[in-house]
CSV table of C-alpha atoms in Angstrom, one decimal:
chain,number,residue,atom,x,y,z
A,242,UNK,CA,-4.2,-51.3,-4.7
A,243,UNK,CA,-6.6,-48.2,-4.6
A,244,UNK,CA,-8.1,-46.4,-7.6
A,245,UNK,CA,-8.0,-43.0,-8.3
A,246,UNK,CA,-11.0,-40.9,-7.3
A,247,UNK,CA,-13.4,-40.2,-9.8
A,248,UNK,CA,-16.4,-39.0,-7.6
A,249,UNK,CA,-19.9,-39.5,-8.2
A,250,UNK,CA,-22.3,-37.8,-5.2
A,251,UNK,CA,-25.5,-37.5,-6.5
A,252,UNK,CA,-28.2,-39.6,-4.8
A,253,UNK,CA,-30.0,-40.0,-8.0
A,254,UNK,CA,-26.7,-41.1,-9.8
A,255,UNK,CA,-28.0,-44.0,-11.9
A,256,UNK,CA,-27.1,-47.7,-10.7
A,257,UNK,CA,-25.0,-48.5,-13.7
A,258,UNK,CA,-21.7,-50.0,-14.0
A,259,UNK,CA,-21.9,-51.8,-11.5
A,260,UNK,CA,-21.5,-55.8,-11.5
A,261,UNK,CA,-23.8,-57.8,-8.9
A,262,UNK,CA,-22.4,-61.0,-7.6
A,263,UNK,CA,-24.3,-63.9,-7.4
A,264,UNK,CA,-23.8,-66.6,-4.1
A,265,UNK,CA,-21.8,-68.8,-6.8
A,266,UNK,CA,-19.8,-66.1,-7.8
A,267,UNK,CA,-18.8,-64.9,-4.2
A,268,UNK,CA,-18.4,-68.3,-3.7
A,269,UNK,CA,-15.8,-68.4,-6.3
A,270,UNK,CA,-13.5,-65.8,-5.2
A,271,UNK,CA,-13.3,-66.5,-1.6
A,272,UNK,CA,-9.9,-68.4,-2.3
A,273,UNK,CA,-8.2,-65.7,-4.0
A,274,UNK,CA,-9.5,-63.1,-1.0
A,275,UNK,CA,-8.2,-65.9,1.3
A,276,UNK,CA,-4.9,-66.2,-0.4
A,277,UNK,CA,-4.6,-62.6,0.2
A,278,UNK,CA,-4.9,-63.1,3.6
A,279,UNK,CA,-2.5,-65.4,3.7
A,280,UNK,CA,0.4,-64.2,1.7
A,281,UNK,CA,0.3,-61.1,4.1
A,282,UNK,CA,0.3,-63.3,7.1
A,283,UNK,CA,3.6,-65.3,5.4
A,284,UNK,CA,5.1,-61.8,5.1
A,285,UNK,CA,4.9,-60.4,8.5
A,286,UNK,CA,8.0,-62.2,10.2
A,287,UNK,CA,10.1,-60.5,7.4
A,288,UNK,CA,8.8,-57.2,8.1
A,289,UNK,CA,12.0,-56.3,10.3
A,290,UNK,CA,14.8,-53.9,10.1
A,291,UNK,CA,17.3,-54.7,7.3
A,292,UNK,CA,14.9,-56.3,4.8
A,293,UNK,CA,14.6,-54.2,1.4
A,294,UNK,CA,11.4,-54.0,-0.1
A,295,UNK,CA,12.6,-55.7,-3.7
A,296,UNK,CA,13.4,-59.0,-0.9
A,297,UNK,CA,9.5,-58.7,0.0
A,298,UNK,CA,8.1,-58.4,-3.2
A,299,UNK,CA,10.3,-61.4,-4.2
A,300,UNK,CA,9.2,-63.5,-1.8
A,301,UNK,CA,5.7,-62.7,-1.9
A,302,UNK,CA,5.7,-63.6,-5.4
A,303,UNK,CA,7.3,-67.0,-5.3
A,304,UNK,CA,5.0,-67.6,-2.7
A,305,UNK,CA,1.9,-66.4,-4.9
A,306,UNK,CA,2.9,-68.7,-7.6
A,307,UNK,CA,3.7,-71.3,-5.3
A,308,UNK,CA,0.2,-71.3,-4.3
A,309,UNK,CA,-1.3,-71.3,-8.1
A,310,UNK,CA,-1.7,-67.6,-8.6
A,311,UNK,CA,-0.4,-64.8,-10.2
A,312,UNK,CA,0.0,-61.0,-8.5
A,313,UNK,CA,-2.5,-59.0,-10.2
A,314,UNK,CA,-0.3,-55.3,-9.8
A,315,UNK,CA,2.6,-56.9,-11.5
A,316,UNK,CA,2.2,-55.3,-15.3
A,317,UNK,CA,-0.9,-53.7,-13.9
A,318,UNK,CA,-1.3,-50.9,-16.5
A,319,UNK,CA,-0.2,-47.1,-15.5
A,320,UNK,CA,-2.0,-43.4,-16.1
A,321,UNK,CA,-1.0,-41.9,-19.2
A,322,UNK,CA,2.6,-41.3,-19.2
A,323,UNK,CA,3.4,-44.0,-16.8
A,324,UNK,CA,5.1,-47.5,-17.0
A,325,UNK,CA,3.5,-50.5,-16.2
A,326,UNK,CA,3.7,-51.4,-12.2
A,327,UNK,CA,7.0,-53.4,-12.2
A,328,UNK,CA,6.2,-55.2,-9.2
A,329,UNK,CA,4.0,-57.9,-7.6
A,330,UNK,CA,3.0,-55.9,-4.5
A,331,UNK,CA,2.9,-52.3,-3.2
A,332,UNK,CA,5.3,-51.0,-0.3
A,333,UNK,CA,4.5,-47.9,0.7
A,334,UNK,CA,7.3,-46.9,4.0
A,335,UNK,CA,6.0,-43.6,6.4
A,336,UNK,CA,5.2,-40.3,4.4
A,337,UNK,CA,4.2,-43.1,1.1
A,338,UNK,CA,0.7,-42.9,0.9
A,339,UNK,CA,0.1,-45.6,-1.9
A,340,UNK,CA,1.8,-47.5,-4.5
A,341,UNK,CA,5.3,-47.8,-3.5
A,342,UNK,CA,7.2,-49.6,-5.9
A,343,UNK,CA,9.7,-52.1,-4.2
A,344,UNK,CA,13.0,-52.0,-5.1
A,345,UNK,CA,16.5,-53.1,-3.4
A,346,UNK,CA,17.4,-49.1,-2.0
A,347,UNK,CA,14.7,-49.1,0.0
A,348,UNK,CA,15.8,-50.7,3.6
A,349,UNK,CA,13.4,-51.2,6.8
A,350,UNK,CA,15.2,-49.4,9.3
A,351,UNK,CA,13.8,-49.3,13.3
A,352,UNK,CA,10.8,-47.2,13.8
A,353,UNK,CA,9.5,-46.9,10.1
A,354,UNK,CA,5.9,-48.2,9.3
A,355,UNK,CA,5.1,-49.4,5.9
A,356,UNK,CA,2.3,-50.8,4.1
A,357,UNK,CA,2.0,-54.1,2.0
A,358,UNK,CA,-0.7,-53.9,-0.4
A,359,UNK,CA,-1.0,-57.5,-2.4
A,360,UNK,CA,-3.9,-59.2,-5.0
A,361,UNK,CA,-3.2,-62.5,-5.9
A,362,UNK,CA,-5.3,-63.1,-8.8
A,363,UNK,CA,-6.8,-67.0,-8.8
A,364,UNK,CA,-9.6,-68.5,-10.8
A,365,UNK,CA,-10.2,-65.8,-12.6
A,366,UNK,CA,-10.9,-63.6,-9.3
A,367,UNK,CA,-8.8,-60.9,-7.4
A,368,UNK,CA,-8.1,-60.8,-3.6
A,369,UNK,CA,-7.0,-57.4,-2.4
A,370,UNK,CA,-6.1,-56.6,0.7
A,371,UNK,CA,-3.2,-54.3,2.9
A,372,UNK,CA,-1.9,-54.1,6.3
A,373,UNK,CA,0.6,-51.6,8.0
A,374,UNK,CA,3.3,-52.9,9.3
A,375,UNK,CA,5.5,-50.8,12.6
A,376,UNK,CA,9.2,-52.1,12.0
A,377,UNK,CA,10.5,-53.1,15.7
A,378,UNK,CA,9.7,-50.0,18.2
A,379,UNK,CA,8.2,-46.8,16.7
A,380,UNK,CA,7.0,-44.0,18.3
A,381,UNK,CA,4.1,-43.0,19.7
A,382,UNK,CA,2.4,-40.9,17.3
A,383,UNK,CA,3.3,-43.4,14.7
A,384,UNK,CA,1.7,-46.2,16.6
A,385,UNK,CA,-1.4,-44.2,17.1
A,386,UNK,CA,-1.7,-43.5,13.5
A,387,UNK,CA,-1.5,-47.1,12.6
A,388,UNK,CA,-4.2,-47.9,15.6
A,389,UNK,CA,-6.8,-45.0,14.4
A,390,UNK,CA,-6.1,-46.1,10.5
A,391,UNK,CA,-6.8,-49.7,11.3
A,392,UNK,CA,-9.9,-49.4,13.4
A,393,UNK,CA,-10.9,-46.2,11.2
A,394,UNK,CA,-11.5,-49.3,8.5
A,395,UNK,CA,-13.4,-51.2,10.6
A,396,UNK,CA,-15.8,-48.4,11.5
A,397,UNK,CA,-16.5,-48.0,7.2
A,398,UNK,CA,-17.1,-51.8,7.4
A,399,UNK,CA,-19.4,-51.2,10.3
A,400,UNK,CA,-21.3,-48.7,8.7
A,401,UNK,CA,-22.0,-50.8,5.1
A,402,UNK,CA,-25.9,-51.5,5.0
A,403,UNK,CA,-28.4,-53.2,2.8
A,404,UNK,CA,-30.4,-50.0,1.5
A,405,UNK,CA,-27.7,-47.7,3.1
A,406,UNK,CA,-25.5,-45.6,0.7
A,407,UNK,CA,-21.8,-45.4,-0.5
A,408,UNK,CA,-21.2,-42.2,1.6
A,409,UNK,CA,-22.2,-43.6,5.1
A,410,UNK,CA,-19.0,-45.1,4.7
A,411,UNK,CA,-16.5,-42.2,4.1
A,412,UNK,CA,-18.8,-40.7,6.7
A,413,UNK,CA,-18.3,-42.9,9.4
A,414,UNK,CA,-14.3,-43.3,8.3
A,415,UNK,CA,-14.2,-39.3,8.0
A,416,UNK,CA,-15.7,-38.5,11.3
A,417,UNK,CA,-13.8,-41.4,13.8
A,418,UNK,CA,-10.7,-40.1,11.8
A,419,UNK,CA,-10.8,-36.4,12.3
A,420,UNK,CA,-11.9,-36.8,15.8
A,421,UNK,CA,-8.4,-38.7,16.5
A,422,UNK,CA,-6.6,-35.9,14.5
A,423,UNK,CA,-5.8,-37.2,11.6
A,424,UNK,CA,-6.8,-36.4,8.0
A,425,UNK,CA,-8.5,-38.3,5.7
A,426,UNK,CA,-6.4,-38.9,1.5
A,427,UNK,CA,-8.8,-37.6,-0.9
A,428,UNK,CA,-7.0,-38.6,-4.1
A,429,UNK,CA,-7.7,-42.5,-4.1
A,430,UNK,CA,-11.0,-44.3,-3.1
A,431,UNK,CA,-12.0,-47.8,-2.5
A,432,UNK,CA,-13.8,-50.1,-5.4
A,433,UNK,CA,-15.6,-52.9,-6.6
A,434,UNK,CA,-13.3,-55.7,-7.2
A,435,UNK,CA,-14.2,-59.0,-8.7
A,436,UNK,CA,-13.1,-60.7,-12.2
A,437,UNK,CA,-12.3,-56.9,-12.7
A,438,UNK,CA,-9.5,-55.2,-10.4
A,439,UNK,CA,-10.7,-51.8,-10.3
A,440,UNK,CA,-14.4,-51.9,-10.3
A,441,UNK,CA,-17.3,-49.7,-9.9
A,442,UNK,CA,-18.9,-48.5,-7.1
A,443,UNK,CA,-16.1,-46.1,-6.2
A,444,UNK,CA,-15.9,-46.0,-2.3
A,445,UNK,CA,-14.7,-42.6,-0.7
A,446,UNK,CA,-13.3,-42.6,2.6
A,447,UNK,CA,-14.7,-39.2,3.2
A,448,UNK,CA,-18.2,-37.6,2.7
A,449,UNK,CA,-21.4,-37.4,4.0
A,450,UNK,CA,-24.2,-39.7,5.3
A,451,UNK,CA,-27.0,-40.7,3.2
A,452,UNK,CA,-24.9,-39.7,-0.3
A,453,UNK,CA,-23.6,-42.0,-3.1
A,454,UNK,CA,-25.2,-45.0,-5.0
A,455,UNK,CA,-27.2,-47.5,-3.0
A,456,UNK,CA,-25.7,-50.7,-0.9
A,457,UNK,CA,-27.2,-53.6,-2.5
A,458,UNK,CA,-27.0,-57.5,-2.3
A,459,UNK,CA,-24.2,-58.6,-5.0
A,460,UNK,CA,-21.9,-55.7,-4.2
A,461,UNK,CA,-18.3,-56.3,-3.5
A,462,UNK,CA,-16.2,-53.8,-2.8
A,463,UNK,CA,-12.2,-52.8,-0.7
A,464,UNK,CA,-12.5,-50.2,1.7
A,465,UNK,CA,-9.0,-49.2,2.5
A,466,UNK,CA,-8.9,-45.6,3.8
A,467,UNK,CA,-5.5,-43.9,3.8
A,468,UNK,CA,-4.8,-42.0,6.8
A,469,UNK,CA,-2.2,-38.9,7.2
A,470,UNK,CA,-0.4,-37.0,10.4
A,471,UNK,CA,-0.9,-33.4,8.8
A,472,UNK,CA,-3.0,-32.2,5.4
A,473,UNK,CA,-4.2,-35.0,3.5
A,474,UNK,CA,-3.1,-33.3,0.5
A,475,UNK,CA,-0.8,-35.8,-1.7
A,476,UNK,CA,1.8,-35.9,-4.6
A,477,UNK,CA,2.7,-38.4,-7.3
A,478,UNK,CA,6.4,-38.7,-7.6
A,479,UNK,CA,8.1,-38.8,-11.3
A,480,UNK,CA,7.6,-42.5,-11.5
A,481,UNK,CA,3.8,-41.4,-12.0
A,482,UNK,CA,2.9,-44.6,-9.0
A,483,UNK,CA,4.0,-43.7,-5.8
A,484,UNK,CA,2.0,-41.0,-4.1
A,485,UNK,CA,3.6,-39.1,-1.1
A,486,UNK,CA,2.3,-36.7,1.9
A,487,UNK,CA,2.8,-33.5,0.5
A,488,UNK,CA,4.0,-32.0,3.9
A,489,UNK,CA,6.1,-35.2,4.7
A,490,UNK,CA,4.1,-36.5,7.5
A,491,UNK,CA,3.9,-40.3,7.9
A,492,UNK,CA,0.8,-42.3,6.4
A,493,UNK,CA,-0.9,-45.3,7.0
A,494,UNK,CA,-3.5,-47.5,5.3
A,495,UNK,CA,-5.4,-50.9,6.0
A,496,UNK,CA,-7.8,-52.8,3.2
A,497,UNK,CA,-10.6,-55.3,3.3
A,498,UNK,CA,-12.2,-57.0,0.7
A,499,UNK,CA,-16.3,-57.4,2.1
A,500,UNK,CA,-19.0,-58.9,0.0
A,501,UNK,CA,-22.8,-57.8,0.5
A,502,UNK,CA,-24.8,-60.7,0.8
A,503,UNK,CA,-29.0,-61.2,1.7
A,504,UNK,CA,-27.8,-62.0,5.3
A,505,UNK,CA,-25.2,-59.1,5.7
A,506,UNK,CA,-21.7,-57.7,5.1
A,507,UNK,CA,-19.2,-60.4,5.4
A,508,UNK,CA,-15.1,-59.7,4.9
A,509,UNK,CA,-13.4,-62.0,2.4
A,510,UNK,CA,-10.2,-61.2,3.3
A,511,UNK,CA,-10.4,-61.9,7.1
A,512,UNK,CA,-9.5,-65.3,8.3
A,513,UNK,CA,-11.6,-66.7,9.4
A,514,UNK,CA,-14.0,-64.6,7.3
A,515,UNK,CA,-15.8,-62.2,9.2
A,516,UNK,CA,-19.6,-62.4,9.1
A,517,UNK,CA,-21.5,-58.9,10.7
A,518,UNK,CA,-25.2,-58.8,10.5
């Protein structure tokens, strides 16, 4: 689940607010970030034509609770004006950017794409993690804009660097992105997760190179850029959750959960984790 952007670019922008994980403490949360893992792994053979997103949700939490969790989004609270999220995960189908509430309307029909967003909460800790899904065959550009979103994550994850800064991610994300013709969603950033859901540092998917706090030992953080086929200008719908493509064009989106560690960036929500130097 992302959080909405509240940008901070300066370089000088005080390091503040911002909760450094100790060995034990990454330690610690590695079974809720695998449990995330997991529960999207037990959700993909359901991902078909014909299942409603409310059968989804309701399987992924009995599964959650199965597994001695609870789902973090479920009562997570809203912006001002907005209800609580009512669910346990997020399904957001094509032109849904974000935070798609599932409910039974909402069929999987042939060729749609939709993300699954889930953060089982264990131990005090939060995994969070997302994957888009392509429902049986889809078309082309649809398949490409899953492929580019997908490996446009990895390339954020690639760029993360002890000493390095916040923006030589969005950088890295912005500029593979772009180049495949696709733009990159503004309105909702990446963040420090931990005991705390939303967390500082903020992580834009977008900016420049050498910009943003400094990438330090103890950070853990989602990157999760959000990927659309036209503008990357977005709406909220009236429910005040689920953000839209403003011109209609499909989205996609892909998260990770990394931890900085003395020996690298390492991805928590990978199985087997995934350790890059």
């Amino acid at each position: 689940m992302s959080q909405t952007a509240v940008l901070q670019t300066s370089n000088d922008a005080p390091f503040r607010g911002i909760t450094l994980l100790s060995a034990r403490e990454i330690e610690a949360m590695r079974p809720a970030c695998r449990l995330s893992s997991e529960l999207l792994d037990f959700l993909t053979p359901m991902v078909v034509p014909g299942v409603s997103t409310l059968e989804l949700n309701d399987a992924a939490e009995s599964w959650t609770k199965k597994h001695g969790a609870t789902s973090a989004p479920l009562g997570y609270p809203g912006p001002q004006g907005a209800i609580a999220f009512p669910r346990s995960i997020c399904t957001s189908i094509n032109e849904v950017v974000c935070h798609g509430i599932p409910n039974k309307k909402d069929i999987l029909q042939e060729g749609d794409i939709i993300n699954i967003d889930v953060t089982p909460l264990l131990n005090g800790y939060h995994g969070d993690s997302s994957r888009t899904f392509m429902v049986g065959e889809v078309s082309p550009s649809a398949r490409k804009l899953v492929e580019v979103t997908e490996k446009s994550m990895w390339k954020g994850i690639e760029a993360v660097k002890i000493g390095g800064r916040i923006g030589d991610i969005g950088a890295a994300i912005q500029a593979y992105a772009e180049s495949e013709g696709f733009a990159v969603v503004r309105d909702f950033v990446g963040h420090g997760v931990h005991r705390t859901f939303h967390a500082e540092p903020q992580v834009p998917h977008y900016g420049v190179a050498g910009k943003g706090k400094k990438i330090r030992p103890g950070m853990v953080f989602t990157i999760e850029p959000m990927l659309n086929e036209g503008s990357h200008e977005v709406e909220l719908l009236e429910d005040q959750w689920t953000a839209v493509t403003k011109d209609g064009t499909l989205s996609a989106q892909f998260e990770h959960t990394l931890a900085v560690t003395k020996s690298g960036v390492e991805v928590l929500t990978k199985m087997p984790a995934a350790v890059l130097a």
